[in-house]
């Protein structure tokens, strides 16, 4: 599978060149355009229980797109809804990645995507929820973000503190813990940070340069506050 990430500095898309018989899977509605030789089909990987878990527990779609070059070589263009980056990662099967909600864009058909349960503290305070995605296997993975994706490479024993709204993905062998941003909860609240994530190396943590929840709050601040039946209220509820 040959591919290229186009327009990486603005609103990137992935151009995938498939040989006849090759396939790629992607998040639902990721396909922008495809050759007439390519077929797209909805697939529920892992059966109905896995699909329901992705939908109602991790907030992802129940279905993946399977794009197959069935009638000859073809080209597929893939993109995501958020104004942000796309990064390609090669997985060798020796470890998996934990990926934030909405972070999975596409991958080789050999990559497995499943829902992972976090512990109580991580789920409640991390901002990622109790359920995240675990991606494993051998092949190419494309992750997406809000803003640019920036890697933080931690050496053995090195620690870093990350605002929970900026996480994109991290290796499944890395442990992290949730803690207050400041010494006390009141100071953490007034600082605007509340809980943060402390990662310890070795490993590479991928972060995004913008916080989608902060953006939602900014949009809300610009909208007029009307009665509960107004169109603006309905829009706010969907943010």
PDB file of C-alpha atoms in Angstrom:
ATOM      1  CA  UNK A   1       0.000   0.000   0.000  1.00  0.00           C
ATOM      2  CA  UNK A   2       1.553   3.254  -1.156  1.00  0.00           C
ATOM      3  CA  UNK A   3       0.306   6.506   0.342  1.00  0.00           C
ATOM      4  CA  UNK A   4       1.054  10.191   0.691  1.00  0.00           C
ATOM      5  CA  UNK A   5      -0.190  12.788   3.179  1.00  0.00           C
ATOM      6  CA  UNK A   6      -1.127  15.882   1.205  1.00  0.00           C
ATOM      7  CA  UNK A   7      -1.295  19.463   2.561  1.00  0.00           C
ATOM      8  CA  UNK A   8       0.257  18.512   5.934  1.00  0.00           C
ATOM      9  CA  UNK A   9       0.544  22.104   7.120  1.00  0.00           C
ATOM     10  CA  UNK A  10      -3.123  23.012   6.699  1.00  0.00           C
ATOM     11  CA  UNK A  11      -6.027  20.608   6.255  1.00  0.00           C
ATOM     12  CA  UNK A  12      -4.329  17.304   5.380  1.00  0.00           C
ATOM     13  CA  UNK A  13      -5.752  14.377   3.491  1.00  0.00           C
ATOM     14  CA  UNK A  14      -4.295  10.929   2.846  1.00  0.00           C
ATOM     15  CA  UNK A  15      -3.928   9.731  -0.743  1.00  0.00           C
ATOM     16  CA  UNK A  16      -3.716   5.942  -0.853  1.00  0.00           C
ATOM     17  CA  UNK A  17      -2.762   4.049  -3.993  1.00  0.00           C
ATOM     18  CA  UNK A  18      -4.138   0.522  -3.939  1.00  0.00           C
ATOM     19  CA  UNK A  19      -3.053  -2.305  -6.193  1.00  0.00           C
ATOM     20  CA  UNK A  20      -5.814  -4.563  -7.471  1.00  0.00           C
ATOM     21  CA  UNK A  21      -6.981  -6.739  -4.582  1.00  0.00           C
ATOM     22  CA  UNK A  22      -5.594  -4.448  -1.851  1.00  0.00           C
ATOM     23  CA  UNK A  23      -7.797  -3.038   0.898  1.00  0.00           C
ATOM     24  CA  UNK A  24      -7.676  -0.324   3.513  1.00  0.00           C
ATOM     25  CA  UNK A  25     -10.065   0.307   6.373  1.00  0.00           C
ATOM     26  CA  UNK A  26     -11.053   3.703   7.701  1.00  0.00           C
ATOM     27  CA  UNK A  27     -13.345   5.413  10.156  1.00  0.00           C
ATOM     28  CA  UNK A  28     -16.913   5.802   8.993  1.00  0.00           C
ATOM     29  CA  UNK A  29     -17.318   8.738   6.570  1.00  0.00           C
ATOM     30  CA  UNK A  30     -13.548   9.179   6.117  1.00  0.00           C
ATOM     31  CA  UNK A  31     -13.636   8.659   2.344  1.00  0.00           C
ATOM     32  CA  UNK A  32     -13.479  11.911   0.360  1.00  0.00           C
ATOM     33  CA  UNK A  33     -13.095  10.425  -3.124  1.00  0.00           C
ATOM     34  CA  UNK A  34     -12.141   7.124  -4.736  1.00  0.00           C
ATOM     35  CA  UNK A  35     -11.481   5.638  -8.147  1.00  0.00           C
ATOM     36  CA  UNK A  36     -14.299   3.846  -9.921  1.00  0.00           C
ATOM     37  CA  UNK A  37     -12.315   0.618  -9.502  1.00  0.00           C
ATOM     38  CA  UNK A  38     -12.665   0.831  -5.693  1.00  0.00           C
ATOM     39  CA  UNK A  39     -15.642  -0.456  -3.694  1.00  0.00           C
ATOM     40  CA  UNK A  40     -16.589   0.861  -0.256  1.00  0.00           C
ATOM     41  CA  UNK A  41     -18.480  -1.251   2.247  1.00  0.00           C
ATOM     42  CA  UNK A  42     -19.410  -0.880   5.906  1.00  0.00           C
ATOM     43  CA  UNK A  43     -17.865  -3.479   8.195  1.00  0.00           C
ATOM     44  CA  UNK A  44     -18.454  -4.173  11.891  1.00  0.00           C
ATOM     45  CA  UNK A  45     -15.083  -5.431  13.066  1.00  0.00           C
ATOM     46  CA  UNK A  46     -15.188  -7.964  15.895  1.00  0.00           C
ATOM     47  CA  UNK A  47     -18.925  -8.548  15.676  1.00  0.00           C
ATOM     48  CA  UNK A  48     -21.922  -6.664  17.016  1.00  0.00           C
ATOM     49  CA  UNK A  49     -20.684  -6.466  20.615  1.00  0.00           C
ATOM     50  CA  UNK A  50     -17.437  -4.808  19.562  1.00  0.00           C
ATOM     51  CA  UNK A  51     -19.368  -2.438  17.314  1.00  0.00           C
ATOM     52  CA  UNK A  52     -21.752  -1.496  20.105  1.00  0.00           C
ATOM     53  CA  UNK A  53     -18.816  -0.975  22.469  1.00  0.00           C
ATOM     54  CA  UNK A  54     -17.164   1.435  20.036  1.00  0.00           C
ATOM     55  CA  UNK A  55     -20.424   3.323  19.528  1.00  0.00           C
ATOM     56  CA  UNK A  56     -21.797   3.632  23.047  1.00  0.00           C
ATOM     57  CA  UNK A  57     -18.674   3.281  25.204  1.00  0.00           C
ATOM     58  CA  UNK A  58     -15.857   4.999  23.333  1.00  0.00           C
ATOM     59  CA  UNK A  59     -17.992   7.354  21.202  1.00  0.00           C
ATOM     60  CA  UNK A  60     -16.756   5.988  17.863  1.00  0.00           C
ATOM     61  CA  UNK A  61     -18.847   4.716  14.945  1.00  0.00           C
ATOM     62  CA  UNK A  62     -20.111   1.125  15.064  1.00  0.00           C
ATOM     63  CA  UNK A  63     -18.827   0.561  11.533  1.00  0.00           C
ATOM     64  CA  UNK A  64     -15.570   0.919   9.659  1.00  0.00           C
ATOM     65  CA  UNK A  65     -15.256   1.626   5.972  1.00  0.00           C
ATOM     66  CA  UNK A  66     -13.542  -1.092   3.963  1.00  0.00           C
ATOM     67  CA  UNK A  67     -12.215   0.254   0.680  1.00  0.00           C
ATOM     68  CA  UNK A  68     -11.121  -2.453  -1.740  1.00  0.00           C
ATOM     69  CA  UNK A  69      -9.597  -2.146  -5.212  1.00  0.00           C
ATOM     70  CA  UNK A  70     -11.655  -5.012  -6.618  1.00  0.00           C
ATOM     71  CA  UNK A  71     -11.653  -4.103 -10.308  1.00  0.00           C
ATOM     72  CA  UNK A  72      -8.125  -2.812 -10.799  1.00  0.00           C
ATOM     73  CA  UNK A  73      -5.623  -0.387  -9.302  1.00  0.00           C
ATOM     74  CA  UNK A  74      -7.228   2.616  -7.685  1.00  0.00           C
ATOM     75  CA  UNK A  75      -6.792   5.721  -5.564  1.00  0.00           C
ATOM     76  CA  UNK A  76      -8.559   6.713  -2.343  1.00  0.00           C
ATOM     77  CA  UNK A  77      -8.584  10.112  -0.619  1.00  0.00           C
ATOM     78  CA  UNK A  78      -9.266  10.090   3.132  1.00  0.00           C
ATOM     79  CA  UNK A  79      -9.846  12.947   5.564  1.00  0.00           C
ATOM     80  CA  UNK A  80     -11.324  13.741   8.971  1.00  0.00           C
ATOM     81  CA  UNK A  81     -13.832  16.223  10.337  1.00  0.00           C
ATOM     82  CA  UNK A  82     -11.569  18.266  12.612  1.00  0.00           C
ATOM     83  CA  UNK A  83      -9.189  21.007  11.422  1.00  0.00           C
ATOM     84  CA  UNK A  84      -5.997  19.280  12.410  1.00  0.00           C
ATOM     85  CA  UNK A  85      -3.132  16.999  11.584  1.00  0.00           C
ATOM     86  CA  UNK A  86      -2.774  13.458  10.289  1.00  0.00           C
ATOM     87  CA  UNK A  87       0.208  11.302  11.231  1.00  0.00           C
ATOM     88  CA  UNK A  88       1.213   7.919   9.817  1.00  0.00           C
ATOM     89  CA  UNK A  89       2.634   5.289  12.176  1.00  0.00           C
ATOM     90  CA  UNK A  90       4.142   1.882  11.381  1.00  0.00           C
ATOM     91  CA  UNK A  91       3.270  -0.797  13.938  1.00  0.00           C
ATOM     92  CA  UNK A  92       5.430  -3.929  14.072  1.00  0.00           C
ATOM     93  CA  UNK A  93       3.162  -5.972  16.333  1.00  0.00           C
ATOM     94  CA  UNK A  94       5.405  -5.765  19.419  1.00  0.00           C
ATOM     95  CA  UNK A  95       3.116  -3.295  21.190  1.00  0.00           C
ATOM     96  CA  UNK A  96      -0.195  -1.516  20.752  1.00  0.00           C
ATOM     97  CA  UNK A  97      -1.280   2.102  20.924  1.00  0.00           C
ATOM     98  CA  UNK A  98      -3.958   3.676  23.086  1.00  0.00           C
ATOM     99  CA  UNK A  99      -5.756   6.252  20.932  1.00  0.00           C
ATOM    100  CA  UNK A 100      -8.023   9.062  22.082  1.00  0.00           C
ATOM    101  CA  UNK A 101     -11.651   9.320  21.002  1.00  0.00           C
ATOM    102  CA  UNK A 102     -11.875  10.441  17.357  1.00  0.00           C
ATOM    103  CA  UNK A 103      -8.130   9.837  16.932  1.00  0.00           C
ATOM    104  CA  UNK A 104      -8.345   6.791  14.677  1.00  0.00           C
ATOM    105  CA  UNK A 105      -8.626   7.687  10.983  1.00  0.00           C
ATOM    106  CA  UNK A 106      -7.546   4.669   8.932  1.00  0.00           C
ATOM    107  CA  UNK A 107      -5.173   1.727   8.823  1.00  0.00           C
ATOM    108  CA  UNK A 108      -4.023  -1.331   6.958  1.00  0.00           C
ATOM    109  CA  UNK A 109      -6.578  -4.132   7.069  1.00  0.00           C
ATOM    110  CA  UNK A 110      -4.135  -6.089   9.274  1.00  0.00           C
ATOM    111  CA  UNK A 111      -4.529  -3.586  12.139  1.00  0.00           C
ATOM    112  CA  UNK A 112      -6.965  -4.470  14.943  1.00  0.00           C
ATOM    113  CA  UNK A 113      -9.060  -1.782  16.653  1.00  0.00           C
ATOM    114  CA  UNK A 114     -10.836  -2.582  19.902  1.00  0.00           C
ATOM    115  CA  UNK A 115     -12.316  -0.809  22.910  1.00  0.00           C
ATOM    116  CA  UNK A 116     -10.208  -0.737  26.082  1.00  0.00           C
ATOM    117  CA  UNK A 117     -11.468  -0.098  29.611  1.00  0.00           C
ATOM    118  CA  UNK A 118      -9.494   2.368  31.718  1.00  0.00           C
ATOM    119  CA  UNK A 119      -9.393   2.215  35.474  1.00  0.00           C
ATOM    120  CA  UNK A 120     -11.746   4.383  37.522  1.00  0.00           C
ATOM    121  CA  UNK A 121      -9.357   7.272  38.205  1.00  0.00           C
ATOM    122  CA  UNK A 122      -8.046   7.404  34.639  1.00  0.00           C
ATOM    123  CA  UNK A 123     -11.504   7.270  33.126  1.00  0.00           C
ATOM    124  CA  UNK A 124     -13.050   9.846  35.430  1.00  0.00           C
ATOM    125  CA  UNK A 125     -10.278  12.404  35.413  1.00  0.00           C
ATOM    126  CA  UNK A 126      -8.303  11.940  32.203  1.00  0.00           C
ATOM    127  CA  UNK A 127     -10.879  13.575  29.941  1.00  0.00           C
ATOM    128  CA  UNK A 128     -10.765  10.518  27.665  1.00  0.00           C
ATOM    129  CA  UNK A 129     -13.626   8.704  29.417  1.00  0.00           C
ATOM    130  CA  UNK A 130     -13.642   5.184  30.804  1.00  0.00           C
ATOM    131  CA  UNK A 131     -13.267   3.670  27.337  1.00  0.00           C
ATOM    132  CA  UNK A 132     -10.580   4.404  24.747  1.00  0.00           C
ATOM    133  CA  UNK A 133      -9.375   2.614  21.620  1.00  0.00           C
ATOM    134  CA  UNK A 134      -6.554   0.079  21.602  1.00  0.00           C
ATOM    135  CA  UNK A 135      -4.916  -0.366  18.208  1.00  0.00           C
ATOM    136  CA  UNK A 136      -2.594  -3.321  17.603  1.00  0.00           C
ATOM    137  CA  UNK A 137      -1.147  -5.568  14.898  1.00  0.00           C
ATOM    138  CA  UNK A 138       1.312  -5.100  12.055  1.00  0.00           C
ATOM    139  CA  UNK A 139       0.783  -2.415   9.452  1.00  0.00           C
ATOM    140  CA  UNK A 140       0.258   1.302   8.928  1.00  0.00           C
ATOM    141  CA  UNK A 141      -1.971   3.409  11.162  1.00  0.00           C
ATOM    142  CA  UNK A 142      -3.192   6.957  10.498  1.00  0.00           C
ATOM    143  CA  UNK A 143      -4.163   9.042  13.532  1.00  0.00           C
ATOM    144  CA  UNK A 144      -5.817  12.451  13.378  1.00  0.00           C
ATOM    145  CA  UNK A 145      -5.952  15.378  15.754  1.00  0.00           C
ATOM    146  CA  UNK A 146      -7.321  18.829  16.450  1.00  0.00           C
ATOM    147  CA  UNK A 147      -4.328  21.003  15.657  1.00  0.00           C
ATOM    148  CA  UNK A 148      -0.887  19.661  14.771  1.00  0.00           C
ATOM    149  CA  UNK A 149       0.376  16.359  16.211  1.00  0.00           C
ATOM    150  CA  UNK A 150       3.570  16.775  18.240  1.00  0.00           C
ATOM    151  CA  UNK A 151       5.609  13.780  19.543  1.00  0.00           C
ATOM    152  CA  UNK A 152       7.095  13.843  23.033  1.00  0.00           C
ATOM    153  CA  UNK A 153       9.950  11.324  23.251  1.00  0.00           C
ATOM    154  CA  UNK A 154      10.613  10.322  26.859  1.00  0.00           C
ATOM    155  CA  UNK A 155      13.821   8.602  27.916  1.00  0.00           C
ATOM    156  CA  UNK A 156      13.979   5.927  30.595  1.00  0.00           C
ATOM    157  CA  UNK A 157      12.660   7.379  33.851  1.00  0.00           C
ATOM    158  CA  UNK A 158      11.870  10.772  32.318  1.00  0.00           C
ATOM    159  CA  UNK A 159       8.502  12.227  33.297  1.00  0.00           C
ATOM    160  CA  UNK A 160       6.248  14.780  31.661  1.00  0.00           C
ATOM    161  CA  UNK A 161       2.915  16.313  32.630  1.00  0.00           C
ATOM    162  CA  UNK A 162       0.322  16.731  29.875  1.00  0.00           C
ATOM    163  CA  UNK A 163      -2.986  18.547  29.881  1.00  0.00           C
ATOM    164  CA  UNK A 164      -5.563  15.802  29.386  1.00  0.00           C
ATOM    165  CA  UNK A 165      -7.311  17.615  26.529  1.00  0.00           C
ATOM    166  CA  UNK A 166      -4.180  17.426  24.381  1.00  0.00           C
ATOM    167  CA  UNK A 167      -3.603  13.664  24.322  1.00  0.00           C
ATOM    168  CA  UNK A 168      -3.730  11.821  20.990  1.00  0.00           C
ATOM    169  CA  UNK A 169      -2.030   8.441  21.453  1.00  0.00           C
ATOM    170  CA  UNK A 170       0.574   6.609  23.521  1.00  0.00           C
ATOM    171  CA  UNK A 171       2.062   3.074  23.687  1.00  0.00           C
ATOM    172  CA  UNK A 172       0.078   0.554  25.694  1.00  0.00           C
ATOM    173  CA  UNK A 173       3.169  -0.335  27.760  1.00  0.00           C
ATOM    174  CA  UNK A 174       3.419   3.184  29.190  1.00  0.00           C
ATOM    175  CA  UNK A 175       1.812   3.804  32.558  1.00  0.00           C
ATOM    176  CA  UNK A 176       0.381   7.154  33.462  1.00  0.00           C
ATOM    177  CA  UNK A 177      -1.412   8.560  36.423  1.00  0.00           C
ATOM    178  CA  UNK A 178      -3.877  11.365  36.943  1.00  0.00           C
ATOM    179  CA  UNK A 179      -3.079  14.115  39.405  1.00  0.00           C
ATOM    180  CA  UNK A 180      -4.045  17.645  40.325  1.00  0.00           C
ATOM    181  CA  UNK A 181      -2.506  20.365  38.191  1.00  0.00           C
ATOM    182  CA  UNK A 182      -1.605  22.323  41.334  1.00  0.00           C
ATOM    183  CA  UNK A 183      -1.028  21.379  44.961  1.00  0.00           C
ATOM    184  CA  UNK A 184      -4.680  21.829  45.885  1.00  0.00           C
ATOM    185  CA  UNK A 185      -7.969  21.250  44.050  1.00  0.00           C
ATOM    186  CA  UNK A 186      -9.026  24.895  44.440  1.00  0.00           C
ATOM    187  CA  UNK A 187      -5.779  26.130  42.919  1.00  0.00           C
ATOM    188  CA  UNK A 188      -6.093  23.505  40.162  1.00  0.00           C
ATOM    189  CA  UNK A 189      -9.599  24.722  39.374  1.00  0.00           C
ATOM    190  CA  UNK A 190      -8.689  28.415  39.339  1.00  0.00           C
ATOM    191  CA  UNK A 191      -5.661  27.711  37.127  1.00  0.00           C
ATOM    192  CA  UNK A 192      -7.996  26.328  34.453  1.00  0.00           C
ATOM    193  CA  UNK A 193      -6.133  23.020  34.308  1.00  0.00           C
ATOM    194  CA  UNK A 194      -7.793  20.806  36.942  1.00  0.00           C
ATOM    195  CA  UNK A 195      -6.466  17.259  36.334  1.00  0.00           C
ATOM    196  CA  UNK A 196      -3.366  16.469  34.289  1.00  0.00           C
ATOM    197  CA  UNK A 197      -1.684  13.255  33.147  1.00  0.00           C
ATOM    198  CA  UNK A 198       1.818  12.321  34.303  1.00  0.00           C
ATOM    199  CA  UNK A 199       3.627   9.970  31.910  1.00  0.00           C
ATOM    200  CA  UNK A 200       6.873   8.198  32.672  1.00  0.00           C
ATOM    201  CA  UNK A 201       9.329   7.026  29.984  1.00  0.00           C
ATOM    202  CA  UNK A 202      10.525   5.317  28.013  1.00  0.00           C
ATOM    203  CA  UNK A 203       8.068   5.898  25.202  1.00  0.00           C
ATOM    204  CA  UNK A 204       6.641   8.448  22.783  1.00  0.00           C
ATOM    205  CA  UNK A 205       3.429  10.287  23.639  1.00  0.00           C
ATOM    206  CA  UNK A 206       1.608  12.033  20.800  1.00  0.00           C
ATOM    207  CA  UNK A 207      -0.160  15.265  21.703  1.00  0.00           C
ATOM    208  CA  UNK A 208      -2.277  17.737  19.754  1.00  0.00           C
ATOM    209  CA  UNK A 209      -1.546  21.448  19.798  1.00  0.00           C
ATOM    210  CA  UNK A 210      -5.183  22.432  20.325  1.00  0.00           C
ATOM    211  CA  UNK A 211      -7.816  21.334  22.862  1.00  0.00           C
ATOM    212  CA  UNK A 212     -11.207  20.503  21.295  1.00  0.00           C
ATOM    213  CA  UNK A 213     -13.093  21.051  24.560  1.00  0.00           C
ATOM    214  CA  UNK A 214     -11.547  24.506  24.936  1.00  0.00           C
ATOM    215  CA  UNK A 215     -12.631  25.301  21.376  1.00  0.00           C
ATOM    216  CA  UNK A 216     -16.181  24.213  22.188  1.00  0.00           C
ATOM    217  CA  UNK A 217     -16.148  26.527  25.202  1.00  0.00           C
ATOM    218  CA  UNK A 218     -14.976  29.424  23.046  1.00  0.00           C
ATOM    219  CA  UNK A 219     -17.766  28.804  20.522  1.00  0.00           C
ATOM    220  CA  UNK A 220     -20.319  28.656  23.319  1.00  0.00           C
ATOM    221  CA  UNK A 221     -19.127  32.012  24.638  1.00  0.00           C
ATOM    222  CA  UNK A 222     -19.858  33.635  21.254  1.00  0.00           C
ATOM    223  CA  UNK A 223     -23.386  32.296  20.876  1.00  0.00           C
ATOM    224  CA  UNK A 224     -26.369  34.203  22.268  1.00  0.00           C
ATOM    225  CA  UNK A 225     -28.078  32.636  25.245  1.00  0.00           C
ATOM    226  CA  UNK A 226     -31.748  32.177  24.366  1.00  0.00           C
ATOM    227  CA  UNK A 227     -34.590  30.061  25.583  1.00  0.00           C
ATOM    228  CA  UNK A 228     -34.233  26.298  25.581  1.00  0.00           C
ATOM    229  CA  UNK A 229     -36.189  25.988  22.327  1.00  0.00           C
ATOM    230  CA  UNK A 230     -33.940  28.285  20.334  1.00  0.00           C
ATOM    231  CA  UNK A 231     -31.762  27.083  17.517  1.00  0.00           C
ATOM    232  CA  UNK A 232     -28.632  28.259  19.319  1.00  0.00           C
ATOM    233  CA  UNK A 233     -29.480  26.098  22.326  1.00  0.00           C
ATOM    234  CA  UNK A 234     -29.875  23.079  20.097  1.00  0.00           C
ATOM    235  CA  UNK A 235     -26.510  23.827  18.541  1.00  0.00           C
ATOM    236  CA  UNK A 236     -24.890  24.114  21.957  1.00  0.00           C
ATOM    237  CA  UNK A 237     -26.307  20.771  23.016  1.00  0.00           C
ATOM    238  CA  UNK A 238     -24.645  19.133  20.026  1.00  0.00           C
ATOM    239  CA  UNK A 239     -21.178  20.531  20.714  1.00  0.00           C
TER     240      UNK A 239
END
